[in-house]
Coordinates of C-alpha atoms in Angstrom, one line a residue:
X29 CA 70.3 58.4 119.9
X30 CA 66.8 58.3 120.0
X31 CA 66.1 55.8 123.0
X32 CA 68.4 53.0 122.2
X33 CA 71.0 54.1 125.2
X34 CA 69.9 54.3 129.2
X35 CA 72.4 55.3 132.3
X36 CA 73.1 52.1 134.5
X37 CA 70.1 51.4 136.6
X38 CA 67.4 52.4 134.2
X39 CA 64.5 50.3 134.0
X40 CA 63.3 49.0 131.1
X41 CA 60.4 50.6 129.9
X42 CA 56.8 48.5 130.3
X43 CA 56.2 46.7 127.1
X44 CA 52.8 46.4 125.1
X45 CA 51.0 43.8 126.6
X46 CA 52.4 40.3 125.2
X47 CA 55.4 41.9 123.4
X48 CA 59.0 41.0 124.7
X49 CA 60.8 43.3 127.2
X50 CA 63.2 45.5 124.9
X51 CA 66.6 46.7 126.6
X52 CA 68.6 49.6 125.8
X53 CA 72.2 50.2 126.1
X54 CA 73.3 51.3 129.2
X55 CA 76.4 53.7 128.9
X56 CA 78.3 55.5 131.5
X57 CA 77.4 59.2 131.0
X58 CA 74.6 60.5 128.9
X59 CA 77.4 61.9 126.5
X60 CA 79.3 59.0 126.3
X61 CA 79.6 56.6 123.3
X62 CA 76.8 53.9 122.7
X63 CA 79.3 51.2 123.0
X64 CA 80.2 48.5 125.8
X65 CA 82.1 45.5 125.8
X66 CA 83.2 43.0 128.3
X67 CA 83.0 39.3 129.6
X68 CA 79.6 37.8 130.4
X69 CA 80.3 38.2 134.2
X70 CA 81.0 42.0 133.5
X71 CA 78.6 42.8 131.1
X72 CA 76.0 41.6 134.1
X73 CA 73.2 39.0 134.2
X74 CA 71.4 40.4 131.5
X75 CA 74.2 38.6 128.9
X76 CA 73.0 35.8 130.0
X77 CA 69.1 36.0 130.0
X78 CA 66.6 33.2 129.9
X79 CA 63.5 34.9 128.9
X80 CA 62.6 36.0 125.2
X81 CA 63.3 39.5 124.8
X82 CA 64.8 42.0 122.3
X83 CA 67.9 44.9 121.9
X84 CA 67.9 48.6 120.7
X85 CA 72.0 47.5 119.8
X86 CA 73.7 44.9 117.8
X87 CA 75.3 42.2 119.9
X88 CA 78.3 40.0 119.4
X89 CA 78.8 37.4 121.6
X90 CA 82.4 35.5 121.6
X91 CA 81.6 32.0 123.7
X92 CA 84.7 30.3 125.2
X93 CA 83.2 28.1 126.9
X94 CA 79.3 26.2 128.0
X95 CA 76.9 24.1 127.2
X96 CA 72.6 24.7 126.1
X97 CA 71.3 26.5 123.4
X98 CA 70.7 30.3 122.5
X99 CA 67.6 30.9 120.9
X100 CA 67.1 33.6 118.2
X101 CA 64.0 34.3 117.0
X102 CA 63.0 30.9 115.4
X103 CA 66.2 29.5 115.2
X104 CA 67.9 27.5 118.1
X105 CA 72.0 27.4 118.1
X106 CA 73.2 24.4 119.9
X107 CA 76.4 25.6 122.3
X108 CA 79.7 23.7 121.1
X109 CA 82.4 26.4 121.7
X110 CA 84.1 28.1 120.6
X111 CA 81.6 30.1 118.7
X112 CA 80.9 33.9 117.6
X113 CA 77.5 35.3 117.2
X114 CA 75.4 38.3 116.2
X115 CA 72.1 39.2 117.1
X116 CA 70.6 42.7 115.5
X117 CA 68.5 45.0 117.1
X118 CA 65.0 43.8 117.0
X119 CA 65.3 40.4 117.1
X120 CA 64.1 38.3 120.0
X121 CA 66.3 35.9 121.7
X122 CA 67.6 34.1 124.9
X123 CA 69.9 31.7 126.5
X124 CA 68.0 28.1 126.6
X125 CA 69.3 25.6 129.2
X126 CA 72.7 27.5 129.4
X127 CA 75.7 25.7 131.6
X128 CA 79.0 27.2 132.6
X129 CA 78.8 30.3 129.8
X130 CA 81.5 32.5 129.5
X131 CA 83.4 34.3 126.9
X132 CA 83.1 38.0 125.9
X133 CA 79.9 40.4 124.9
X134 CA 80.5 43.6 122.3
X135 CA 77.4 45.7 122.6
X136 CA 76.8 49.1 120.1
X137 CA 74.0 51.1 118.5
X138 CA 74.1 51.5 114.5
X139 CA 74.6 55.2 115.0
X140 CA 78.0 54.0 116.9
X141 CA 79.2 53.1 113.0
X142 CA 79.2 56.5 111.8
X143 CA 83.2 56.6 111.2
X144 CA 82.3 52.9 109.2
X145 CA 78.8 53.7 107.5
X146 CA 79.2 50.6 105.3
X147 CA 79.8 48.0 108.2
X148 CA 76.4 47.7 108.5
X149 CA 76.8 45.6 104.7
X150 CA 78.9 43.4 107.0
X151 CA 76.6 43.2 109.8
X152 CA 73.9 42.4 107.4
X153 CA 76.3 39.6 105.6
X154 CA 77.2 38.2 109.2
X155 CA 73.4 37.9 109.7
X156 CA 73.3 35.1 106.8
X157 CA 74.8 33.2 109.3
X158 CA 74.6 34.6 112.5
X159 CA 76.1 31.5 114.8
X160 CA 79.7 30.2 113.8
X161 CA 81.9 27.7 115.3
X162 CA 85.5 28.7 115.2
X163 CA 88.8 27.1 114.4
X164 CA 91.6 27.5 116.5
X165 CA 93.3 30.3 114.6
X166 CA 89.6 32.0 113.9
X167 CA 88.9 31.7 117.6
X168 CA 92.8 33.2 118.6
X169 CA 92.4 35.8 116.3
X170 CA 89.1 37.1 118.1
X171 CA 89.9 36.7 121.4
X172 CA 92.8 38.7 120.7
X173 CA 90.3 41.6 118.6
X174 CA 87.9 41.6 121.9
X175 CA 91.1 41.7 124.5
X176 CA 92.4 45.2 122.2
X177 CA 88.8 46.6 122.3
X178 CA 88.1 45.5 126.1
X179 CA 91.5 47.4 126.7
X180 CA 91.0 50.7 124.9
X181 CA 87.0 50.7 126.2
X182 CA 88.5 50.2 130.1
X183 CA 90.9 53.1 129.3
X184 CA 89.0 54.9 128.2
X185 CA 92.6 57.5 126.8
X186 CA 91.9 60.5 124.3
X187 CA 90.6 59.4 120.9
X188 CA 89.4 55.8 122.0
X189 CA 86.2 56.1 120.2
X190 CA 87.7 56.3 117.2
X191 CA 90.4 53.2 118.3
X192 CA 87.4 51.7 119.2
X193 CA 85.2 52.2 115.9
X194 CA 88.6 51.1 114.1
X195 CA 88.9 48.1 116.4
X196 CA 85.3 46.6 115.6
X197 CA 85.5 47.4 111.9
X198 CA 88.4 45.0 112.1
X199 CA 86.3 42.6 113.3
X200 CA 83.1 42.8 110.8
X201 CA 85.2 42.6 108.2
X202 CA 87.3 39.3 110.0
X203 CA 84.3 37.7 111.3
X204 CA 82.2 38.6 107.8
X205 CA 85.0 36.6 106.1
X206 CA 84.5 33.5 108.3
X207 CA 80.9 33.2 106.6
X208 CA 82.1 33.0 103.1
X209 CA 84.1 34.5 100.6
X210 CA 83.6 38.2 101.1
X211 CA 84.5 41.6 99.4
X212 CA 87.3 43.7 100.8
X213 CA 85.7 46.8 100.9
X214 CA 81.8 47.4 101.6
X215 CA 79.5 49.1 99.3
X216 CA 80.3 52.5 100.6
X217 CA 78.9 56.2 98.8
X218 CA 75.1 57.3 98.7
X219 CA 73.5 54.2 98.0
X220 CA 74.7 52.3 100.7
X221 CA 73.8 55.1 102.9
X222 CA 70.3 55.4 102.3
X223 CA 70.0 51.5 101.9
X224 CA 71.5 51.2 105.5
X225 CA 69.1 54.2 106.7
X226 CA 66.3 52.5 105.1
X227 CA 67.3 48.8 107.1
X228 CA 67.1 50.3 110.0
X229 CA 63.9 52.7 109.6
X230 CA 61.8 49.2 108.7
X231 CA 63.7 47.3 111.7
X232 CA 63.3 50.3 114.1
X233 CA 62.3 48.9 117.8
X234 CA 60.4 51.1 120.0
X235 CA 61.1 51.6 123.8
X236 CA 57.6 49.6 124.3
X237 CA 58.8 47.0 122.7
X238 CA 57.1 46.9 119.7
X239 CA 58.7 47.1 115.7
X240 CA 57.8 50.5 114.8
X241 CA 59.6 50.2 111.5
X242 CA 56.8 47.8 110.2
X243 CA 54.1 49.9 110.9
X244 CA 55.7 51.9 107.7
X245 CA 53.0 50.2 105.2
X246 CA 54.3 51.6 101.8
X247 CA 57.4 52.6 100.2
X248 CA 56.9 55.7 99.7
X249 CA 56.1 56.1 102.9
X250 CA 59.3 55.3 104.2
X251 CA 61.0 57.5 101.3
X252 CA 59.4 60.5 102.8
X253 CA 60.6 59.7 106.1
X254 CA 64.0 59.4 104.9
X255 CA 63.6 62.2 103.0
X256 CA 64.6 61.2 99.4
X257 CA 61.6 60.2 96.2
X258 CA 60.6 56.3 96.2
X259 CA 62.2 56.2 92.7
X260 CA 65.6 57.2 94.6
X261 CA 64.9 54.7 97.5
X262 CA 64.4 52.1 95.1
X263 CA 67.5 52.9 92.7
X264 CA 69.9 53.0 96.0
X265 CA 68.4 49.5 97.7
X266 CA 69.0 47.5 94.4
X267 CA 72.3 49.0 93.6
X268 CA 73.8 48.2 97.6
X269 CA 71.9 45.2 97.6
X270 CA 70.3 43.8 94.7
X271 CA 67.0 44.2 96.0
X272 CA 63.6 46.3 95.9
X273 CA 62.9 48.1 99.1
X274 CA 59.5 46.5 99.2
X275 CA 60.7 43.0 99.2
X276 CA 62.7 44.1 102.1
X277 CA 59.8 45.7 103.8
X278 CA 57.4 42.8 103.5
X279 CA 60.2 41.0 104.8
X280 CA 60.6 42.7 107.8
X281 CA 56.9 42.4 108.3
X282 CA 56.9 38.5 107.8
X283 CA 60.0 38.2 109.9
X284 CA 58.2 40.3 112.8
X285 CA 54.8 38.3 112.5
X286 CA 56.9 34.9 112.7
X287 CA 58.5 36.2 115.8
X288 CA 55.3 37.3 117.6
X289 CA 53.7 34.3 116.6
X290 CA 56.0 31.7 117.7
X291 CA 57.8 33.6 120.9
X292 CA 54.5 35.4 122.4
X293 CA 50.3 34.3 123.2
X294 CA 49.4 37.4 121.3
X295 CA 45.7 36.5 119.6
X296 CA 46.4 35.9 115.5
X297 CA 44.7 39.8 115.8
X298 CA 47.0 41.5 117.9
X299 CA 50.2 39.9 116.0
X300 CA 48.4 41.3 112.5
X301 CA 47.8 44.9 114.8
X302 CA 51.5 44.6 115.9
X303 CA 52.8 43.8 111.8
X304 CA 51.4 46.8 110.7
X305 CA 47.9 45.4 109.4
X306 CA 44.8 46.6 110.5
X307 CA 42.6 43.8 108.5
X308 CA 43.5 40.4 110.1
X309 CA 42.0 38.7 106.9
X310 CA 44.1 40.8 104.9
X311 CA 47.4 39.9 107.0
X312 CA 46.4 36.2 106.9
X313 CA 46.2 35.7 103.2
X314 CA 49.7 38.0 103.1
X315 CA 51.2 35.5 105.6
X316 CA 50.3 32.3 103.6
X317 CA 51.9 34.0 100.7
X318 CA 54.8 35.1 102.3
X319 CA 55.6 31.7 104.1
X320 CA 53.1 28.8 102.8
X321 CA 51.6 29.0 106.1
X322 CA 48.7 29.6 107.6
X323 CA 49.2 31.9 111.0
X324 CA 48.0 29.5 113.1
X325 CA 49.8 26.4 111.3
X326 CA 53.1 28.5 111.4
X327 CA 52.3 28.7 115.2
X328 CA 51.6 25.6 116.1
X329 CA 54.6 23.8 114.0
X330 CA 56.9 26.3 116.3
X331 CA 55.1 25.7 119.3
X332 CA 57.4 24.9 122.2
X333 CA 60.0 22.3 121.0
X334 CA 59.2 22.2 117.1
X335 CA 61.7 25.2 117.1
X336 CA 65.2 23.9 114.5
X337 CA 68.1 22.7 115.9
X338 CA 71.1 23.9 114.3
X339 CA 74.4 22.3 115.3
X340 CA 77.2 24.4 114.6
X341 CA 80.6 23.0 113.0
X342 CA 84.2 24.7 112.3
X343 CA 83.0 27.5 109.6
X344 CA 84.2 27.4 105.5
X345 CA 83.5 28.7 102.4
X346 CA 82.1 25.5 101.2
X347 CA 79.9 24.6 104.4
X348 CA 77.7 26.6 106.5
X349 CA 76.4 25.6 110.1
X350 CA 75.2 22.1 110.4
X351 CA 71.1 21.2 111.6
X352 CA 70.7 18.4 113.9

């Protein structure tokens, strides 16, 4: 699995200097599955940090109960449960002023999706919007999909990985549907494969914690390291999702300079190094076309409190999360 799993009681590895901490997944034996679930007592202190840092895993958190805000990358998610929430491996978040929080934590790697390749199209539709509040029956319905996976994990009986893997795709698909009207299957098939291989090569955290995936500066580039032709990598990304693979790769890029610069004291210099640019010049005049922004502007408008507020409301098709 590459370094996205520890045994209990691993310390993190040291990151670069000014990068967030990254965490790994603990799991039971070195054999076992890169999956974990539990309530935020059982989970440990960890699912409930208060310091900037980022995952190896995807995490969905399920909040019963609490008040604050959880932070995530620039984005702050005001705590009105009950809520569901995913944060992908990479980003950089943290529990802001947090009261009283409780509900349930489901922790995997992408490679635990192998029985579901195209539930990563749902964890990528999820991520449009990543905090909802949910209604009664939403909220039922969950708590009820965690209890069943919390069960069979505990167990731990003969085929409960796959119970497991069938368990969760349950609830992408369920939780996917909460954020607007959604296809019943996934993209599935070649295409979607190489498109999800290729999200995660250009979102790819190392154990230092820095984004390896954007030091991948061309297409091509990461075509050969997927091991397909760029004219392939590009027919696949825009048939799964209707995009090139360099508008999602200078995406990343943006996404990881935005982080750095508003979540860390890293000198404009070192967030360029850390993007994948070695010409600061070159990865200022990128960033002001990317965002509209200067670095230093973008920086200092998301300086300490200038962060958005979003206040979250029952989730529909019509209406997404409110902003305060």
């Amino acid at each position: 699995m590459r370094g996205t799993t520890a045994l209990p009681g691993t310390p993190c590895v040291t990151p670069k200097a000014g990068q967030p901490p990254v965490h790994r997944l603990e799991v039971r034996l070195p054999d076992d599955v890169p999956f974990a679930v539990g309530t935020f007592d059982g989970i440990g202190p960890m699912s409930r940090a208060d310091f900037p840092h980022r995952h190896t895993f995807y995490e969905i958190v399920h909040v019963t109960r609490g008040t604050g805000v959880h932070v995530v990358d620039l984005d702050r998610w005001e705590i009105r449960p009950p809520h569901i929430g995913l944060i992908r491996p990479g980003q950089v978040h943290h529990w802001e002023n947090a009261r009283d929080l409780d509900g349930s934590v489901v922790l995997f790697t992408p490679e635990f999706l192998v029985d579901h390749p195209g539930d990563e199209e749902f964890l990528r539709r999820i991520g449009e919007r990543p905090w909802l509040r949910l209604d009664p029956a939403a909220h039922t319905r969950t708590a009820r999909l965690i209890a069943e996976l919390a069960e069979e994990y505990g167990h731990g009986d003969p085929g409960f990985a796959s119970v497991l893997r069938s368990l969760l795709h349950v609830l992408l698909v369920r939780t996917a549907r909460l954020g607007g009207p959604a296809e019943a299957v996934a993209p599935s098939g070649r295409h979607a494969a190489v498109t999800d291989a290729f999200a995660r090569l250009i979102t790819r955290v190392g154990r230092d914690g820095g984004a390896e995936g954007v030091g991948l500066r061309s297409v091509r580039e990461c075509a050969e390291r997927l091991g397909v032709s760029p004219g392939y990598l590009t027919e696949a990304v825009r048939a799964a999702v209707g995009r090139t693979p360099g508008s999602m790769l200078r995406e990343a890029r943006t996404q990881e300079a935005q982080r750095l610069l508003a979540r860390t004291d890293l000198s404009v210099r070192q967030v360029a190094a850390r993007a994948g640019f070695d010409d600061p010049a070159y990865f200022c005049r990128f960033f002001r076309r990317e965002t509209g922004m200067s670095p230093g502007d973008f920086r200092k408008h998301h300086d300490g409190h200038h962060d958005k507020h979003h206040d979250c409301r029952a989730p529909s098709i019509e209406e997404g999360p409110g902003r305060a």
